[in-house]
DNA sequence: GCACGGCGTGGAATCGATTACACGGCACCG
DNA sequence: CGGTGCCGTGTAATCGATTCCACGCCGTGC
């Protein structure tokens, strides 16, 4: 592969001049510039990003460590992150932690070794020493979706409290009184927050959230199934199951169906995180939708602000309830009943 | 951040010795090794991968350029690719082309600039000059899923011919005679091959595939909707729509539902590419399943073979038909009728 | 007519690693 | 006892860029 030296030789100038041309430095004669550009074209020269990074100590690369690529929520997040980063002149390297802390550490270490300019993390746990050290050592960092308390790191996330309250109102209006939740890992902020928001909302209606109605999941489908089976085995099973993420909702749907029961007739189902597929499931699933794309973009902007010396801001955006049919008819007033017939969110503009 | 010089100074040795310790070179005394290791620990030293790559001309990184991250098929592919690469000591940088050739080129160029050791591509089009040049210039490369004819590049893919034949047999047995297909872009191999396989299979049953029953899609949901609407507007609409990928199937489902029609009573639906969500849609969708994980792993092995000087092999694995309810009852003999009640493929082992 | 300033340019240092080569010391062999 | 060879180590070149500094040249102003 041609290097800057080859270009310099071909153009009859020094490497310094070539570098100046490539970096749009003003101090280059028109003549030299033309000869350099001709040589670049001729040789098909492309600057070696590795060498450049070594010298400038910048990689123009962001690391994104997410909890689970197979979760459509995170896939969409990753997509919007890459898009915004590209618009700002950065590339993104994605690390999939698969909800496993040790894998998360592996990726963080790998990304740090590659000297990425900044790190976007949706932590799988409460924070490993590695991550805490990196944050304290001054690695530009932004948390997205989930975060680790006690660190001076900006957080970009959705606030689901209001939407959870709307959901409970909706369920109450439909006559449901025994409501259960499949929680995420307590070590994650989203894991514990959603339970809390749910409990608080229930309290407003004078409803309790007994221990038996809190199932411990891990954000994966299998745990949703297991927990739901436990609920169904109770002497007095809940009338509604609220899953703290979309994969666990899927597992719950499986468990209900495996018993030959029907949603919502025998038991109602709702989920945190809305995804395009919920429109097409049987029945369409009532869910709390996060502004995922906007979260990804805001997170990138905050991180790049931090990298480029500006002051990053934490951002909290509201989530909203999307009513479909999995909790019973008729649809609540908050939402048009035809929601599940509207054009699928799977489509997107590609202009 | 501490560099190798700091470690050398702290350990009282030269940088060469530090490097030798870190690279397990035999010619180091036990004493020196111990002092170096102690210094490494003390300083929290981590080798700079950028500098190392510059010197050794290896990044231990693979580039993966896929057509669409939001397509669960490619998400799963990406996941298995990363997993196998990690097992072999490589990292993966994913580029999402979004079915747009210019975006594909952007990522290929970016990855080449970063001097990735090899490239895994599922081309969005027939091959840009950039990609052809890279292949001919000797960049280690492997095509996965889709490929570009006429290049000496190994291809790892699934063969769907037999499964398409099974599908047609299934449809024929259910009494369907007017079968239509939503094709992918003709510029992609999977786009044209699937139509051909479908036509050939129909011919075996003495059925024709008229032009009106071939809709041109682009592998995105919206095109599936549009094409399906066209089918439904025909004087004699087809009895079955076969979508060449899962997103277009989703669009088709939307279009059918928007007319107030029902699958499979009014029109049947089948898809190429099986995804976990097809179990949960209304109705569960009959699909052709690729061995996605195995494809990703095989592709990485081929690429790493090529990178490390061994001879890579092309791999073709069979796809298989998974019958569910979207083409009509009763389920075909080829598959257990309870397929859609089996544990969801969304779960996975995490051991 | 001379000094000064700015512009275009090249030489060389530098980033942080790897590695070829040289060198001193010690052991072993003849 | 001297030569050979290996072992452990350090010096320095190198990868491909960026950038500081110095230098030569030219134009301008006094």
PDB file of C-alpha atoms in Angstrom, chain A residues 67 71-78 80 99 122 143-147 155-164 188-191 193-194 219 242-248 271-276 278 285-299 315-324 345:
ATOM      1  CA  UNK A  67     -25.982  -5.009  26.905  1.00  0.00           C
ATOM      2  CA  UNK A  71     -32.520  -6.921  21.733  1.00  0.00           C
ATOM      3  CA  UNK A  72     -34.167  -4.723  19.090  1.00  0.00           C
ATOM      4  CA  UNK A  73     -34.123  -1.792  21.455  1.00  0.00           C
ATOM      5  CA  UNK A  74     -30.353  -1.811  21.566  1.00  0.00           C
ATOM      6  CA  UNK A  75     -30.069  -2.505  17.868  1.00  0.00           C
ATOM      7  CA  UNK A  76     -32.027   0.604  17.140  1.00  0.00           C
ATOM      8  CA  UNK A  77     -29.980   2.518  19.666  1.00  0.00           C
ATOM      9  CA  UNK A  78     -26.771   1.342  18.017  1.00  0.00           C
ATOM     10  CA  UNK A  80     -28.889   5.909  15.694  1.00  0.00           C
ATOM     11  CA  UNK A  99     -25.660  -8.960  29.771  1.00  0.00           C
ATOM     12  CA  UNK A 122     -25.170   1.020  28.855  1.00  0.00           C
ATOM     13  CA  UNK A 143     -24.004   6.548  29.942  1.00  0.00           C
ATOM     14  CA  UNK A 144     -27.000   5.785  27.826  1.00  0.00           C
ATOM     15  CA  UNK A 145     -30.228   4.089  28.979  1.00  0.00           C
ATOM     16  CA  UNK A 146     -28.691   2.624  32.102  1.00  0.00           C
ATOM     17  CA  UNK A 147     -26.082   4.254  34.313  1.00  0.00           C
ATOM     18  CA  UNK A 155     -26.453  10.216  31.526  1.00  0.00           C
ATOM     19  CA  UNK A 156     -28.778  10.141  28.550  1.00  0.00           C
ATOM     20  CA  UNK A 157     -31.937   8.220  29.249  1.00  0.00           C
ATOM     21  CA  UNK A 158     -35.684   8.047  29.119  1.00  0.00           C
ATOM     22  CA  UNK A 159     -37.890   8.697  32.095  1.00  0.00           C
ATOM     23  CA  UNK A 160     -40.646   6.120  32.222  1.00  0.00           C
ATOM     24  CA  UNK A 161     -42.383   7.168  35.430  1.00  0.00           C
ATOM     25  CA  UNK A 162     -45.160   9.102  33.771  1.00  0.00           C
ATOM     26  CA  UNK A 163     -45.699   6.392  31.189  1.00  0.00           C
ATOM     27  CA  UNK A 164     -45.803   3.718  33.873  1.00  0.00           C
ATOM     28  CA  UNK A 188     -28.987  -2.151  36.699  1.00  0.00           C
ATOM     29  CA  UNK A 189     -30.672   1.178  37.101  1.00  0.00           C
ATOM     30  CA  UNK A 190     -33.408   0.313  34.655  1.00  0.00           C
ATOM     31  CA  UNK A 191     -33.884  -2.949  36.515  1.00  0.00           C
ATOM     32  CA  UNK A 193     -36.249   1.958  38.618  1.00  0.00           C
ATOM     33  CA  UNK A 194     -39.009   0.308  36.688  1.00  0.00           C
ATOM     34  CA  UNK A 219     -33.787  -9.010  30.638  1.00  0.00           C
ATOM     35  CA  UNK A 242     -45.767  -6.202  33.179  1.00  0.00           C
ATOM     36  CA  UNK A 243     -42.384  -7.134  31.731  1.00  0.00           C
ATOM     37  CA  UNK A 244     -39.527  -4.685  32.277  1.00  0.00           C
ATOM     38  CA  UNK A 245     -38.191  -5.219  28.774  1.00  0.00           C
ATOM     39  CA  UNK A 246     -39.346  -6.561  25.444  1.00  0.00           C
ATOM     40  CA  UNK A 247     -37.503  -9.886  25.491  1.00  0.00           C
ATOM     41  CA  UNK A 248     -38.956 -10.905  28.828  1.00  0.00           C
ATOM     42  CA  UNK A 271     -43.960  -4.410  28.289  1.00  0.00           C
ATOM     43  CA  UNK A 272     -41.357  -1.737  28.762  1.00  0.00           C
ATOM     44  CA  UNK A 273     -39.670  -0.891  25.444  1.00  0.00           C
ATOM     45  CA  UNK A 274     -41.750  -0.765  22.334  1.00  0.00           C
ATOM     46  CA  UNK A 275     -40.460  -2.480  19.228  1.00  0.00           C
ATOM     47  CA  UNK A 276     -41.843  -2.771  15.697  1.00  0.00           C
ATOM     48  CA  UNK A 278     -45.164  -5.715  18.972  1.00  0.00           C
ATOM     49  CA  UNK A 285     -48.609  -5.779  22.802  1.00  0.00           C
ATOM     50  CA  UNK A 286     -49.255  -2.672  24.848  1.00  0.00           C
ATOM     51  CA  UNK A 287     -45.885  -1.155  25.596  1.00  0.00           C
ATOM     52  CA  UNK A 288     -43.993   1.849  26.874  1.00  0.00           C
ATOM     53  CA  UNK A 289     -42.029   3.398  24.039  1.00  0.00           C
ATOM     54  CA  UNK A 290     -38.730   5.138  24.512  1.00  0.00           C
ATOM     55  CA  UNK A 291     -37.552   7.804  22.068  1.00  0.00           C
ATOM     56  CA  UNK A 292     -34.718   5.449  21.175  1.00  0.00           C
ATOM     57  CA  UNK A 293     -33.320   7.236  18.158  1.00  0.00           C
ATOM     58  CA  UNK A 294     -33.291  10.549  19.957  1.00  0.00           C
ATOM     59  CA  UNK A 295     -31.531   8.979  22.933  1.00  0.00           C
ATOM     60  CA  UNK A 296     -28.775   7.621  20.725  1.00  0.00           C
ATOM     61  CA  UNK A 297     -28.276  10.924  18.990  1.00  0.00           C
ATOM     62  CA  UNK A 298     -28.284  12.923  22.212  1.00  0.00           C
ATOM     63  CA  UNK A 299     -25.777  10.537  23.758  1.00  0.00           C
ATOM     64  CA  UNK A 315     -30.464  14.440  28.989  1.00  0.00           C
ATOM     65  CA  UNK A 316     -33.713  12.864  30.129  1.00  0.00           C
ATOM     66  CA  UNK A 317     -36.516  12.365  27.640  1.00  0.00           C
ATOM     67  CA  UNK A 318     -40.015  11.161  28.427  1.00  0.00           C
ATOM     68  CA  UNK A 319     -41.224   7.706  27.414  1.00  0.00           C
ATOM     69  CA  UNK A 320     -44.847   7.257  26.419  1.00  0.00           C
ATOM     70  CA  UNK A 321     -47.500   4.605  26.634  1.00  0.00           C
ATOM     71  CA  UNK A 322     -48.631   2.894  23.444  1.00  0.00           C
ATOM     72  CA  UNK A 323     -51.878   1.050  23.982  1.00  0.00           C
ATOM     73  CA  UNK A 324     -52.622  -2.040  21.919  1.00  0.00           C
ATOM     74  CA  UNK A 345     -42.466   1.587  12.535  1.00  0.00           C
TER      75      UNK A 345
END
